[in-house]
Amino acid sequence: MTALTTELRDLLNQLCEERVSISTLSAINLQDSLELKKELFIKLLDNSPKVAEHRNSIKAGKTFINGKEFKINEDFIREAIFLSDQLDIEEYEASRLLFEGISRASALNLPALDAAVYLYHEERGFVLSILNIILESAKDETLDSKIHSVLIQFMANIINCGSFVSKLLKSAKELTSMISSLSKTGSLQSALVDTNETTSTATSQQQQQVQNTNSLFQNSQTSQQSQQPQQQSKTSKFDLNTNALRIDRLTDERIYLVQILYHIASLYWLPENDLIALLKHLQSINLSDVTCPYLLTSLLAALSIKAKELSDNSFAKNEAYLKKIDEEILNKSWKVGSLQASAQIQWTLSISILNKADSPIKLSIPLEQGAITGVVESVMKQGVFGFMNDYLLYFKQLKFDEDKKTILQNADVDDSAMAIDGLIVDPNDYTKFDAGIYSEFQKYVIYELECMTESFIFNMSNVFSNLKNLTSDELIHVSALDDGSHRNGLEQFLTLLASIYRDRLNAGLKYWDHSNSLSTFVAWLLDFKLPHALAATFDFLGAISTGEKCALLAHNTLKIGISILDISSSHLFSWGKLFSALQIYSQQYAKRLPEEEPPTMPPVEEETICKFLYLCQQVVQYSQEARAAIWSDPVLCARDSIVSMISRPTSSRFRTALYNILTAFCSDWGGGVNRVGEKISLEIWNTLESSDMIIVNKTMIQAPTTTAEAKSQMPIMPAPNVLFGNVNISSTGEQIQMQPFIENSATVDNSVKKVPSYYLSEQPGGFLREFEDEKNRKLYTETLSFVKLISSLIHTQSKRDELITGFAPTPSSIPFCLGSEHRSPGTAPYISLIIDHIFLSLKNLQYIHPETRWQLTDACLSVVENSIMSFNFEPISNFVKDASQIKVSSFINYKQALKGEPTVNTAFSANYCTNEDMQNALLACVSHPGFDILIRILSGSSLIHELFKIVLMGKDGIFESGKFKTGKNIYLKKSIVRCLRIFHRVLNIQSMFVNVFMPQLEQTYTILLMGEFQLDEFIFPLPAPTLRSLGNLMLYNNEVIVQIASMVNCEDFEDICHLCISILTSLASGPHENGPIEHIKFPHHLKKPMGGIGSQLAGILFSSDRATDIIFGFGERLEIETSEITTYDDYEYDINVIPFWLAEKTLNNIYRYDRYDEHRYSSSVRINILDMLLKGLNGEAFSPSLTEFMLGYDLKDVEMKGIYQKSLTSDKRSHLACLTALLSMIRKGTNVDEDEENELPLIVTHPVLAEKCYQLIYKLCARDSTSGVTLNYIRSNSDFLIEQFKLISCRLERILTVKEPYFEGVLIGSDKSRIKTDYFTLVSVLHQRAWLMELIALELHLTAQTFQQSESQHLLRMLYDGSDSTDGLIEKLEGLSVEPNGNYHRPIWNILEIINSLDFIWVDGLEDKTNEKNKTESTYFKGFDAGKYMIKEDGYELYDIRTIYKLLRQYQTSNETVTRMLEQDRANLEMEMGCLLRKLMAENRHRKIAEGRLHCLRAWKKVVEVTLSDCFDVFSFESRERIIYDLLTVLLPKLESETHIHSDILKGLSDMILSLLTRLKEDKSRQTILHVSPKDMSTVRRIGLPDDKLYIVFSLIIDCIRKEQSIIEIRSIMYTALVSLLQYITSDIDENFANDRVRSRIIDIVCVGNRKSVLNIICNDANHAVNEYKASSFALLEALYTLFYRSKNTSIHTHLVKNNFLKYTIDMTERSDADLLYILENRDASLIPLDVYEAKISFLMRIAFNREGALLLLTNGILRRWMNCKFINAKMEEEKFKSKCYL
């Protein structure tokens, strides 16, 4: 993007962020930013004219770009002039765009000229988007008043700068002509360029040399060209795709312009000239103009006076202005009468309102109320409301007309071309035109029409009164007229109202609310019964019944008039009248004789009943009370009435309405929640099964009379089912699912012969007969409604239900063993009907309306999706998992678990599960439609190939079609999304299904002849013998994989992006990566590879002709800025730390209105992409991987030394688009330019994203195949690592501030400062630092190995100096004196600052709430051990919150004591459970933060170790010692600190201290060897740290050992560290130094104290610690003894004898003899005892080196004890044996 585009993008982001702010500072900043770009918005409509002087300058080879002069070559001259003519822009501006296009051409994968066009439209698009958002925000009343005022005033200033609206209209016209010219000729009419003249002129001018100018694009081959023959002049042209892009972008710009016009018209009073211009423009256009519906909506807004304050420029205060408008609207001729009628109706409404307000308008215009009524009735007679409904609200209509209407698409058709089939189209016939309104603008059309209709109801009472005053005879006469104005007008008005309120939740509440005046209109309709308007009335009532509030009020209204005694006498507007009509017609059809013709229903009455059914459908769909009441009402007999009429020979339209109402009754959303829809669905399944609708010819054998004995032999289900977890089936959430099976299993009779009927055969009757009839008519309304009914019968679990029930599966909406009386039980015939007979035949059918195909496709896929989503075989999988591990079943006794008692009980063991239990569970799964769907997909049937074809339709349907912007192809998009969701679900469960469920099924069933198997008493067809993974099936159709990868950049549909990324991630895994079943060992079953396709995925994408587009698409997705805020509703992102009980959006979605929440994605598209790339770099990932392909690595490189050495591809720079976008994200905020000084870095704005970016780059650099080339690429990016280190080197607290943290907590720094921040931000920042420091350590290590020390110099300066620009780091360090008399202060290096920043305390927000609410001890969950439910994540353990919550919730629902509790006790139990979960979740957060700190510490340790080892030549010996000393003085106090630090962090710090001291000792030893020893011993004293510093270090280590809370693991490391330090100290000691002051001080500090002396602690650990840590204790004792001995201090002997330490040590030598002998006999034995033995012997030998020590050992019986040790003798015997063998 250009520099201007970047500025505009930043302004757009600022606008989107600060528009929701409430601070005054945000308003001021926003105002300043808008004012800076004000001229840019004004000049948007005023393109700078072409300048001849500039053109001549360019022809002369000179141009100016951003104020700088450049010399240009011939190609640049030609293309700049061509670009200026084609875009109709000024020449220098064209030069700037071409210059930017050259720099961006490779990234955009376009030629420079085409890239310039792309950038030009990108800049204009940003400007238009900003204007549009400003205006939309200005209309948002919820914004803060200060922000609102800034936006309103800013737009007012722009409008006042000339005739802004007139300019908008003019620009729209110009764009129309440009689009027309491009469509016809491929270029603009104004683009008249003499190419030959341009070329010759440029060539002659180029020979002249211009001094003191910059030179760009010089032809380096001038001398060669002069020797070649003169070639023909080149011509510039755009690519064909560029012309299509221009047309598409110009069309979008034109729509944006008219949308901006509408927003201005709805916010401000238009000036006279602008409003007159708008009227004149509408007078001259036809309905085919794309802008016509937008301009008409703008005119309605401009003429409306609602929500506008009267101002001086309003037409209400200007008589002349008013007359002009009146003249233009009422008296002028319009090309389209419907447009004029629309303007007249709005104008008369405004005049009527002003008349009632006593405005002077009555004196200036002779338009009294009578005249207004006349005008209104006149335009109603013209069908103005019908025009508004069919033209403006076309997107609200369902087009299922019998007669196909040929429609002129809305595409700027000229008058001369307005012909269909050779006939000229009437411009007033709006039915011949199809308006295309963008989906984002449709809500404004609805709003304006809603305002107009409300105004009509309030102000046109005379019109309604005239109709009300008609006599009954006149009503009959008016109704009989085909074109009666009142009949048509009222019907069309009601139909328009129905379209306005259709599918808008609770939008029609004001019509039911008696406190609102609009409710009188409904009362008027219910009282006024015009026969021909009844259908429209019911349609309107149904539309305003949408929503739970409206539906309940509508139900209460219509239930009043029900006559209980005689339902046929019910009020016309009551449920009784509807169902009595159904019953009457059903009886008439039933009474007819077979030879008689069926009775026909009058068309008007049929339409009226259909609309009445629609009203009932809406009410039962949204109201739970209404659904239950109507369905169970014995007077209405709703089920019998509906089902009876479906079976009658009525019209297809009528049966469609009946199916629709059944669908509403059975649905699981709206009024179907809380199992209401489930219970009705069970009844409808049985009804369908008992009818001849699906299976016509049922093979039935009459069952004998059921006796008591026979009844006792029937397979009654409610027996104890161990598989589902308890003796009582309904005791747990999983067991609830068995309840419907229990209720329906009693109807299964073993005496009935079971006839297998898996696939529905071709049958002449049933629904297939209706389907054949619809094929002939090419209309499929009944088929669509029937498929939707089947879909609504298969319920899926909502996320809200998951949370409430504790993630327990909900009961199935399908009866257990459905149809078992006469066939194989299950839903197989229904699935066969939907898939085999309908879905697979859709591509071969003919349609009147093309979108019907995709509506049917979406409905069929809904059946498939619901089936596979509701298919839950988790109980069986859990059983197999536990049985394979020889453990108890996962369904344990929760009461015992909560009491802390052992949960192992033979009653619940896996072996106790009976065969009947398993058969019942398997029957529930095998008879489920999901089983059938999975078998079809994994066996490679026609179903999966049809799904592949639909996904491939996305290539043309999404990326190459603009229909989605208007919502015309929305069903194709829905179908593609459903296919992707099906793929995603299959990829997740296929391995468990094939490798766990199917083997269990095969072990249970009995194989019969003819390809069948028997399970219990039922017979089923055998599934396909070979089941393949979905990825394997996709290999047969590679284009599907390529298409899925291409759709990642489908930016208008986030759900498609998420699904495609998830599918690619699954496919990128290896074939043998079977996910969670890796640890399951199923007996006698070989696991099948059901994973992904591994490295084949990268090969398929790389070899595709769309490889470049795929990479570019991923790069574009990474560049799209999103907020990426994690909320409580994203609990699936990490349920162990996110409190899911606070997921308000999920929990408030009670009625499941927002289906998007059912498929909500817990992270952004960019994070998902990075997760996918990271997974491709895992250790088990094979090369070439998907990550290597996406980031542009060349997949064709040869193998070198067993490792694939990758290189970045060089043939196409566009292949690096994804890698470039990744680095660009990370470098955000690192520039020091003045223009971008306020830009925040990525680590601040998107911490989680930044962490993953760092992790990805590090893994690329650490991976053998990609390391070298990646590091080289990073090095070429101008000090990338230094820039990033500058961002993280500051104090941790400075980048943790979060304005509104969701997962809040308080960070207490080392200086006691308190910072309120977010948990995820803190964890991400810690890992950011860790990954970047690991990358720095890797870079330092590699540059040191390759002797590129100059490359590491800058990094070392940043690490140990804090400034990259300061030279002489070595001199600085050497100049620092550490002598005792020197003025030495430890410098604040960045490397020290980072480790110091880890010294903080985290107080979690959940912890605070827990402390407040959990002040009493546990009552209900006392003794519950949460430690039994842990999971491992990245090497550390966390509480499994999901399992724990599931356990607690199931205990609450299954325990009888809990169920009998009082309400208050239940509330207390809930409160205690919440406190427990908060406490455990807070602990999980602490553990993750500790892991982040440890990760950061380890990375910091790597940097230090690499610095002191690989980079030691950079520093002098003295400098290295000073660095180590400073590091030690920082680390050691942290070990001594009383602050609670995780043990892993303490171990990490201890290891670092040990490494530093080891390095210090080795460095000194090396220096001593190289040093020429002088005679003067004082010179030797200068080698090493001063004595005071040594004493300080020694004292700090001693303090760490003495710390009361210290653990043996830390002390053991400190013992080893002390050994290194003592060796460092004593390395140059001789007898002359016996009285050295530092040695004496060390001896004093070791011996100080009695029981708590260091020697006592060491001696105690040496004898009583675990064997692993004894060796280090003895090693330290040996080093201390050496120090004492050389200092001629024998006091240590006293300490060794004290507490019998020496004697005990000698005695233990004998006792360990057996362990040592065991080591000799067993090679696999642990060698730890031998290590301890060697350390102990070495210590004793050190004592024996002097006379006093030897006597001490003899006194304590060392000889006597050793004589009894066989280990030494065994060793000697072995040596003798070897010597004999050699002889």
PDB file of N, CA, C and O in Angstrom, residues 67 79 148 158 230 369 444 505 528 545 570 860 862 868 886 889 937 988 1220 1229 1306 1443-1444 1556 1610 1711:
ATOM      1  N   GLY A  67       7.113  15.867  -4.233  1.00  0.00           N
ATOM      2  CA  GLY A  67       7.940  17.058  -4.114  1.00  0.00           C
ATOM      3  C   GLY A  67       9.372  16.888  -4.537  1.00  0.00           C
ATOM      4  O   GLY A  67      10.146  17.859  -4.489  1.00  0.00           O
ATOM      5  N   GLU A  79       4.130   4.836 -19.760  1.00  0.00           N
ATOM      6  CA  GLU A  79       3.143   4.282 -18.838  1.00  0.00           C
ATOM      7  C   GLU A  79       2.522   5.350 -17.953  1.00  0.00           C
ATOM      8  O   GLU A  79       1.342   5.258 -17.596  1.00  0.00           O
ATOM      9  N   HIS A 148     -20.030  12.458  18.879  1.00  0.00           N
ATOM     10  CA  HIS A 148     -21.124  12.716  17.942  1.00  0.00           C
ATOM     11  C   HIS A 148     -21.058  14.141  17.419  1.00  0.00           C
ATOM     12  O   HIS A 148     -21.244  14.404  16.217  1.00  0.00           O
ATOM     13  N   ILE A 158     -17.840  20.015   5.543  1.00  0.00           N
ATOM     14  CA  ILE A 158     -17.567  19.506   4.189  1.00  0.00           C
ATOM     15  C   ILE A 158     -18.728  19.804   3.253  1.00  0.00           C
ATOM     16  O   ILE A 158     -18.539  20.212   2.101  1.00  0.00           O
ATOM     17  N   GLN A 230      16.342  -0.140 -34.833  1.00  0.00           N
ATOM     18  CA  GLN A 230      15.277   0.570 -34.117  1.00  0.00           C
ATOM     19  C   GLN A 230      14.021  -0.284 -34.107  1.00  0.00           C
ATOM     20  O   GLN A 230      13.539  -0.714 -35.147  1.00  0.00           O
ATOM     21  N   GLN A 369     -56.104  19.552   3.232  1.00  0.00           N
ATOM     22  CA  GLN A 369     -56.162  18.158   3.625  1.00  0.00           C
ATOM     23  C   GLN A 369     -56.922  17.326   2.612  1.00  0.00           C
ATOM     24  O   GLN A 369     -56.554  16.188   2.311  1.00  0.00           O
ATOM     25  N   TYR A 444     -31.136   0.571   5.861  1.00  0.00           N
ATOM     26  CA  TYR A 444     -31.543   1.969   5.749  1.00  0.00           C
ATOM     27  C   TYR A 444     -32.784   2.102   4.877  1.00  0.00           C
ATOM     28  O   TYR A 444     -33.626   2.977   5.126  1.00  0.00           O
ATOM     29  N   LEU A 505     -36.605  -9.277  14.819  1.00  0.00           N
ATOM     30  CA  LEU A 505     -36.980  -9.684  16.164  1.00  0.00           C
ATOM     31  C   LEU A 505     -37.582  -8.528  16.949  1.00  0.00           C
ATOM     32  O   LEU A 505     -36.953  -7.481  17.128  1.00  0.00           O
ATOM     33  N   PHE A 528     -62.099  -4.439  11.180  1.00  0.00           N
ATOM     34  CA  PHE A 528     -62.484  -4.199   9.788  1.00  0.00           C
ATOM     35  C   PHE A 528     -62.136  -5.434   8.957  1.00  0.00           C
ATOM     36  O   PHE A 528     -60.988  -5.760   8.756  1.00  0.00           O
ATOM     37  N   SER A 545     -45.294 -10.532  14.507  1.00  0.00           N
ATOM     38  CA  SER A 545     -45.267 -11.501  15.607  1.00  0.00           C
ATOM     39  C   SER A 545     -43.892 -12.138  15.753  1.00  0.00           C
ATOM     40  O   SER A 545     -43.726 -13.102  16.507  1.00  0.00           O
ATOM     41  N   SER A 570     -65.724 -19.751  16.545  1.00  0.00           N
ATOM     42  CA  SER A 570     -64.689 -18.874  17.087  1.00  0.00           C
ATOM     43  C   SER A 570     -64.583 -17.605  16.257  1.00  0.00           C
ATOM     44  O   SER A 570     -65.034 -17.528  15.095  1.00  0.00           O
ATOM     45  N   CYS A 860     -30.931 -29.345   2.261  1.00  0.00           N
ATOM     46  CA  CYS A 860     -30.451 -30.732   2.340  1.00  0.00           C
ATOM     47  C   CYS A 860     -29.169 -30.823   3.167  1.00  0.00           C
ATOM     48  O   CYS A 860     -28.993 -31.746   3.973  1.00  0.00           O
ATOM     49  N   SER A 862     -28.380 -28.886   5.488  1.00  0.00           N
ATOM     50  CA  SER A 862     -28.752 -28.682   6.889  1.00  0.00           C
ATOM     51  C   SER A 862     -29.101 -30.008   7.553  1.00  0.00           C
ATOM     52  O   SER A 862     -28.750 -30.239   8.723  1.00  0.00           O
ATOM     53  N   ILE A 868     -24.753 -35.036  11.561  1.00  0.00           N
ATOM     54  CA  ILE A 868     -23.382 -35.337  11.980  1.00  0.00           C
ATOM     55  C   ILE A 868     -22.998 -34.544  13.227  1.00  0.00           C
ATOM     56  O   ILE A 868     -22.169 -34.988  14.026  1.00  0.00           O
ATOM     57  N   ILE A 886      -7.427 -50.439  31.553  1.00  0.00           N
ATOM     58  CA  ILE A 886      -7.729 -51.261  32.729  1.00  0.00           C
ATOM     59  C   ILE A 886      -8.021 -50.367  33.923  1.00  0.00           C
ATOM     60  O   ILE A 886      -7.417 -50.466  34.988  1.00  0.00           O
ATOM     61  N   SER A 889     -14.630 -47.240  34.776  1.00  0.00           N
ATOM     62  CA  SER A 889     -15.346 -46.473  33.768  1.00  0.00           C
ATOM     63  C   SER A 889     -15.339 -44.998  34.135  1.00  0.00           C
ATOM     64  O   SER A 889     -15.307 -44.630  35.296  1.00  0.00           O
ATOM     65  N   ILE A 937     -19.768 -40.753   3.917  1.00  0.00           N
ATOM     66  CA  ILE A 937     -18.646 -39.855   3.614  1.00  0.00           C
ATOM     67  C   ILE A 937     -17.329 -40.617   3.588  1.00  0.00           C
ATOM     68  O   ILE A 937     -16.548 -40.501   2.636  1.00  0.00           O
ATOM     69  N   ASN A 988     -12.528 -34.078  12.661  1.00  0.00           N
ATOM     70  CA  ASN A 988     -12.339 -34.132  14.116  1.00  0.00           C
ATOM     71  C   ASN A 988     -12.710 -35.483  14.705  1.00  0.00           C
ATOM     72  O   ASN A 988     -12.127 -35.893  15.717  1.00  0.00           O
ATOM     73  N   THR A1220       6.551 -11.623   4.117  1.00  0.00           N
ATOM     74  CA  THR A1220       6.691 -10.170   4.193  1.00  0.00           C
ATOM     75  C   THR A1220       5.621  -9.566   5.092  1.00  0.00           C
ATOM     76  O   THR A1220       5.905  -8.660   5.889  1.00  0.00           O
ATOM     77  N   GLY A1229       5.461  -0.070  14.457  1.00  0.00           N
ATOM     78  CA  GLY A1229       5.835   0.758  15.590  1.00  0.00           C
ATOM     79  C   GLY A1229       7.318   0.869  15.835  1.00  0.00           C
ATOM     80  O   GLY A1229       7.736   1.530  16.788  1.00  0.00           O
ATOM     81  N   VAL A1306      -3.802  -7.679  39.044  1.00  0.00           N
ATOM     82  CA  VAL A1306      -2.892  -6.599  39.436  1.00  0.00           C
ATOM     83  C   VAL A1306      -1.485  -7.155  39.484  1.00  0.00           C
ATOM     84  O   VAL A1306      -1.229  -8.194  40.111  1.00  0.00           O
ATOM     85  N   THR A1443     -13.450 -31.026  33.066  1.00  0.00           N
ATOM     86  CA  THR A1443     -13.813 -32.276  33.730  1.00  0.00           C
ATOM     87  C   THR A1443     -14.330 -32.021  35.142  1.00  0.00           C
ATOM     88  O   THR A1443     -15.316 -32.639  35.580  1.00  0.00           O
ATOM     89  N   ILE A1444     -13.688 -31.118  35.845  1.00  0.00           N
ATOM     90  CA  ILE A1444     -14.118 -30.823  37.216  1.00  0.00           C
ATOM     91  C   ILE A1444     -15.512 -30.228  37.223  1.00  0.00           C
ATOM     92  O   ILE A1444     -16.371 -30.627  38.033  1.00  0.00           O
ATOM     93  N   LEU A1556      27.208 -19.562  35.643  1.00  0.00           N
ATOM     94  CA  LEU A1556      28.064 -18.377  35.721  1.00  0.00           C
ATOM     95  C   LEU A1556      29.347 -18.670  36.520  1.00  0.00           C
ATOM     96  O   LEU A1556      30.458 -18.285  36.110  1.00  0.00           O
ATOM     97  N   ILE A1610      17.342 -26.890  45.345  1.00  0.00           N
ATOM     98  CA  ILE A1610      18.068 -25.629  45.186  1.00  0.00           C
ATOM     99  C   ILE A1610      19.382 -25.681  45.941  1.00  0.00           C
ATOM    100  O   ILE A1610      20.434 -25.257  45.440  1.00  0.00           O
ATOM    101  N   ARG A1711      26.863 -49.875  55.084  1.00  0.00           N
ATOM    102  CA  ARG A1711      25.460 -50.196  54.808  1.00  0.00           C
ATOM    103  C   ARG A1711      25.127 -50.100  53.314  1.00  0.00           C
ATOM    104  O   ARG A1711      24.197 -50.751  52.832  1.00  0.00           O
TER     105      ARG A1711
END
